[in-house]
XYZ file of N, CA and C in Angstrom:
312
model
N 78.103 -5.314 -8.153
C 77.392 -3.828 -8.219
C 76.389 -3.721 -7.014
N 76.683 -2.925 -6.056
C 75.385 -2.409 -5.146
C 74.900 -1.693 -5.547
N 73.585 -1.882 -5.401
C 72.418 -0.788 -6.126
C 71.811 -0.060 -4.789
N 71.666 1.158 -4.583
C 70.891 1.679 -3.430
C 69.761 1.985 -4.070
N 68.978 1.395 -3.082
C 67.724 1.577 -3.320
C 66.829 3.274 -2.970
N 65.832 3.498 -4.081
C 65.458 4.673 -3.388
C 63.964 4.400 -3.325
N 63.397 5.398 -2.339
C 61.944 5.467 -2.486
C 61.313 6.268 -3.062
N 59.792 6.385 -3.017
C 59.175 7.382 -3.654
C 59.058 8.675 -2.634
N 58.849 8.757 -1.700
C 59.770 9.701 -1.273
C 61.125 10.308 -1.195
N 61.656 9.661 -1.228
C 62.967 10.177 -1.373
C 63.470 10.686 -2.980
N 62.721 9.846 -3.933
C 62.406 10.762 -5.196
C 62.098 11.962 -5.362
N 60.794 11.895 -4.645
C 60.130 13.289 -4.939
C 60.969 14.641 -4.298
N 62.029 14.330 -3.395
C 62.629 15.204 -2.673
C 64.054 15.623 -3.517
N 64.245 14.924 -4.464
C 65.574 14.974 -5.359
C 65.306 16.231 -6.374
N 66.299 17.067 -6.761
C 66.757 17.990 -7.558
C 66.983 17.010 -8.942
N 66.871 17.739 -10.122
C 67.401 16.967 -11.467
C 65.797 15.935 -11.892
N 64.523 15.953 -11.408
C 63.672 15.100 -12.250
C 62.443 15.650 -12.143
N 62.959 17.067 -12.209
C 61.422 17.496 -12.695
C 60.474 17.057 -13.727
N 60.935 16.637 -14.784
C 60.399 16.411 -16.051
C 60.332 14.680 -15.758
N 60.083 14.058 -14.716
C 60.212 12.319 -14.623
C 59.222 12.207 -13.737
N 58.435 11.003 -13.839
C 57.683 10.428 -12.968
C 57.601 9.026 -12.925
N 57.022 8.601 -11.815
C 57.045 7.074 -11.485
C 55.643 6.668 -12.182
N 55.939 5.849 -13.072
C 54.472 5.044 -13.265
C 53.558 3.740 -12.364
N 52.466 3.360 -13.114
C 52.102 2.129 -11.827
C 53.107 1.122 -11.564
N 54.205 0.958 -13.348
C 55.300 -0.209 -13.115
C 56.362 -0.092 -12.331
N 56.322 1.076 -11.741
C 57.189 1.691 -10.522
C 58.508 1.969 -11.567
N 58.797 2.171 -12.522
C 59.311 2.940 -13.677
C 59.755 4.277 -13.225
N 60.834 4.748 -13.529
C 60.684 6.390 -13.529
C 60.934 6.365 -14.947
N 59.984 7.498 -15.417
C 59.607 7.758 -17.053
C 59.699 9.098 -17.468
N 60.356 9.082 -19.077
C 59.917 10.696 -19.269
C 59.690 10.112 -20.759
N 59.635 11.608 -21.319
C 59.422 11.666 -23.001
C 59.837 12.996 -23.013
N 61.175 13.082 -24.273
C 61.731 14.011 -24.522
C 60.903 14.431 -26.015
N 60.707 15.545 -26.507
C 60.543 16.150 -28.141
C 61.909 16.783 -28.506
N 62.235 15.639 -29.658
C 63.095 16.003 -30.469
C 63.217 16.925 -31.792
N 63.660 18.062 -32.017
C 62.960 18.902 -33.397
C 63.012 18.261 -34.845
N 63.180 16.691 -34.849
C 62.538 15.767 -35.817
C 62.720 14.130 -35.668
N 62.624 13.747 -36.542
C 62.652 12.216 -36.236
C 64.114 11.473 -36.159
N 64.751 12.415 -36.859
C 66.317 12.115 -36.950
C 67.239 12.514 -36.057
N 66.484 13.947 -35.561
C 67.487 13.895 -33.928
C 66.914 13.365 -33.166
N 65.684 12.590 -32.968
C 65.375 11.876 -31.729
C 66.220 10.751 -31.817
N 66.455 9.731 -33.101
C 67.730 8.922 -33.527
C 68.743 9.257 -32.674
N 69.366 10.583 -33.600
C 70.262 11.160 -32.554
C 70.627 10.940 -31.132
N 69.714 11.495 -30.480
C 69.655 11.503 -28.895
C 69.944 10.103 -28.456
N 68.902 9.356 -29.076
C 68.947 7.744 -28.641
C 70.230 7.002 -28.789
N 70.775 7.613 -29.655
C 72.261 7.223 -29.585
C 73.286 7.447 -28.812
N 73.050 8.989 -28.387
C 73.718 9.416 -27.247
C 72.984 9.051 -25.957
N 72.189 8.854 -25.640
C 71.746 7.938 -24.328
C 72.189 7.062 -24.649
N 72.577 5.723 -25.641
C 72.903 4.472 -25.605
C 74.241 4.159 -25.202
N 74.932 5.450 -25.479
C 76.470 5.775 -25.202
C 76.558 5.953 -23.553
N 75.988 6.718 -23.198
C 75.907 7.081 -21.848
C 75.155 5.655 -20.986
N 74.759 5.020 -21.608
C 73.967 3.956 -20.615
C 74.857 2.778 -20.769
N 75.778 2.387 -22.171
C 76.896 1.655 -21.737
C 77.946 1.992 -20.787
N 78.481 3.730 -21.156
C 79.460 4.243 -19.941
C 78.651 3.984 -18.652
N 77.804 4.136 -18.489
C 77.073 3.538 -16.889
C 76.826 2.001 -16.292
N 76.733 1.116 -17.508
C 76.712 -0.244 -17.210
C 74.984 -0.233 -16.585
N 74.389 0.534 -17.332
C 72.771 0.686 -16.796
C 71.628 0.891 -18.194
N 71.168 0.033 -18.255
C 70.382 0.348 -19.505
C 69.025 0.367 -19.566
N 68.138 1.434 -19.884
C 66.983 2.074 -20.046
C 66.122 0.878 -21.250
N 64.727 1.172 -20.893
C 64.276 0.821 -22.394
C 63.641 2.138 -22.405
N 64.108 2.493 -24.213
C 63.906 3.454 -24.907
C 63.143 3.396 -26.377
N 62.125 4.392 -26.099
C 61.658 4.053 -27.646
C 61.320 5.292 -28.635
N 61.505 5.163 -29.823
C 61.361 6.871 -30.716
C 60.043 6.506 -31.115
N 59.451 7.753 -31.165
C 58.380 7.748 -31.859
C 58.003 9.020 -32.804
N 57.114 8.805 -33.810
C 57.004 9.948 -34.923
C 56.188 11.183 -33.953
N 56.687 12.363 -34.139
C 57.866 12.931 -35.053
C 58.800 12.958 -34.735
N 59.277 12.783 -33.384
C 60.690 12.837 -32.722
C 60.471 12.738 -31.184
N 59.407 12.141 -30.880
C 59.499 11.725 -29.336
C 60.536 10.987 -28.958
N 61.187 11.162 -27.746
C 61.625 9.591 -27.126
C 61.331 9.335 -25.669
N 60.753 7.906 -25.583
C 60.196 7.729 -24.191
C 61.613 6.860 -23.826
N 61.589 7.159 -22.132
C 62.798 6.481 -21.602
C 61.940 6.100 -20.330
N 62.168 4.741 -20.240
C 61.777 3.725 -18.918
C 63.181 3.440 -17.979
N 63.129 3.704 -16.932
C 64.464 3.486 -16.086
C 64.005 2.796 -14.996
N 64.382 1.556 -14.387
C 64.629 0.700 -13.318
C 65.601 -0.413 -13.113
N 65.927 -0.509 -12.309
C 66.818 -1.522 -11.461
C 66.550 -2.807 -11.276
N 66.485 -3.667 -12.312
C 65.960 -5.285 -12.364
C 66.454 -5.925 -11.508
N 67.634 -5.644 -10.842
C 68.301 -6.340 -9.766
C 67.888 -6.127 -8.516
N 66.994 -5.086 -8.073
C 66.443 -4.752 -6.948
C 65.119 -4.959 -7.802
N 64.554 -5.017 -8.696
C 63.041 -4.649 -9.084
C 62.474 -3.656 -8.018
N 62.924 -2.428 -8.583
C 62.358 -1.025 -8.265
C 63.522 -0.017 -8.267
N 63.876 0.965 -8.094
C 64.565 2.253 -8.358
C 65.677 2.092 -7.598
N 66.785 2.731 -8.003
C 67.887 2.755 -7.405
C 68.745 4.160 -7.913
N 69.721 4.670 -6.935
C 70.474 5.722 -6.832
C 71.022 5.730 -8.995
N 71.274 4.426 -9.653
C 71.710 4.304 -10.912
C 70.838 4.804 -11.768
N 69.466 4.617 -11.454
C 68.312 5.420 -12.430
C 68.146 6.692 -11.840
N 68.083 7.137 -11.028
C 68.381 8.569 -11.041
C 69.535 9.355 -11.218
N 70.837 8.624 -11.317
C 71.835 9.571 -12.392
C 71.791 9.446 -13.741
N 71.213 8.029 -13.841
C 71.178 8.390 -15.463
C 69.784 8.880 -16.183
N 68.796 9.887 -15.465
C 67.884 10.197 -15.470
C 68.278 11.527 -15.673
N 69.164 12.061 -14.315
C 69.432 13.118 -14.647
C 70.723 13.761 -16.013
N 71.582 12.597 -16.261
C 72.320 12.846 -17.313
C 71.395 12.830 -18.452
N 70.319 12.107 -18.617
C 69.720 12.120 -20.267
C 68.918 13.397 -20.098
N 68.880 14.076 -18.873
C 67.755 15.439 -18.902
C 68.694 16.566 -19.295
N 69.951 16.166 -19.202
C 70.973 16.984 -19.444
C 71.667 17.036 -20.780
N 71.649 15.991 -21.233
C 71.829 15.604 -22.536
C 70.846 15.815 -23.554
N 69.340 16.002 -22.948
C 68.645 16.218 -24.039
C 68.454 17.849 -24.269
N 68.618 18.469 -23.190
C 68.669 20.050 -23.246
C 69.564 20.168 -23.731
N 70.673 19.890 -23.829
C 72.146 20.711 -24.478
C 71.589 20.361 -26.067
N 70.596 19.123 -26.432
C 70.284 18.719 -27.840
C 69.308 19.785 -28.228
N 68.651 20.665 -27.646
C 67.265 20.837 -27.882
C 66.335 20.141 -27.627
N 66.434 19.375 -27.387
C 65.037 18.843 -27.160
C 64.373 19.033 -25.937
N 63.072 18.935 -25.795
C 61.932 19.463 -24.682
C 61.726 18.378 -23.709
N 61.442 18.793 -22.898
C 60.519 17.633 -22.001
C 59.052 17.582 -22.689
N 58.459 16.347 -22.677
C 57.227 16.155 -23.404
C 56.003 15.720 -22.238
N 56.572 15.220 -20.876
C 55.690 14.829 -20.064
C 55.405 15.798 -19.079
C-alpha cells in the first residue's frame, strides 16, 4: 500500500479537519462528546468498522461520561498520510450524524 505523506502546512490548508489537531507526538487527534457512555460505545463500534473497511486503524479511547478520543497516524511512514486525513474526515461526519459533538 502506498502512503502519501502530509505535511503540517498541507494539513492546515485542508477542509474537513476543523476539530482535529496535531499534537507533540505528531498524531492527528480529536475528541467527540456523545450523549451517553453507551452512545460513545456505539460510536466507537462504528469507527472500528470504518477502520476495518479502510484497513487503517487508529487509537481510540472511551472516557466517562461519553467522550471518545481518537488518535491517527501512519506507522509505516512514522507520520501523517492521506489515509489519516480521509479517516479523520469520515469520523467527523459519522460523529455528526450520530449527534456527537467535537470536544476539542
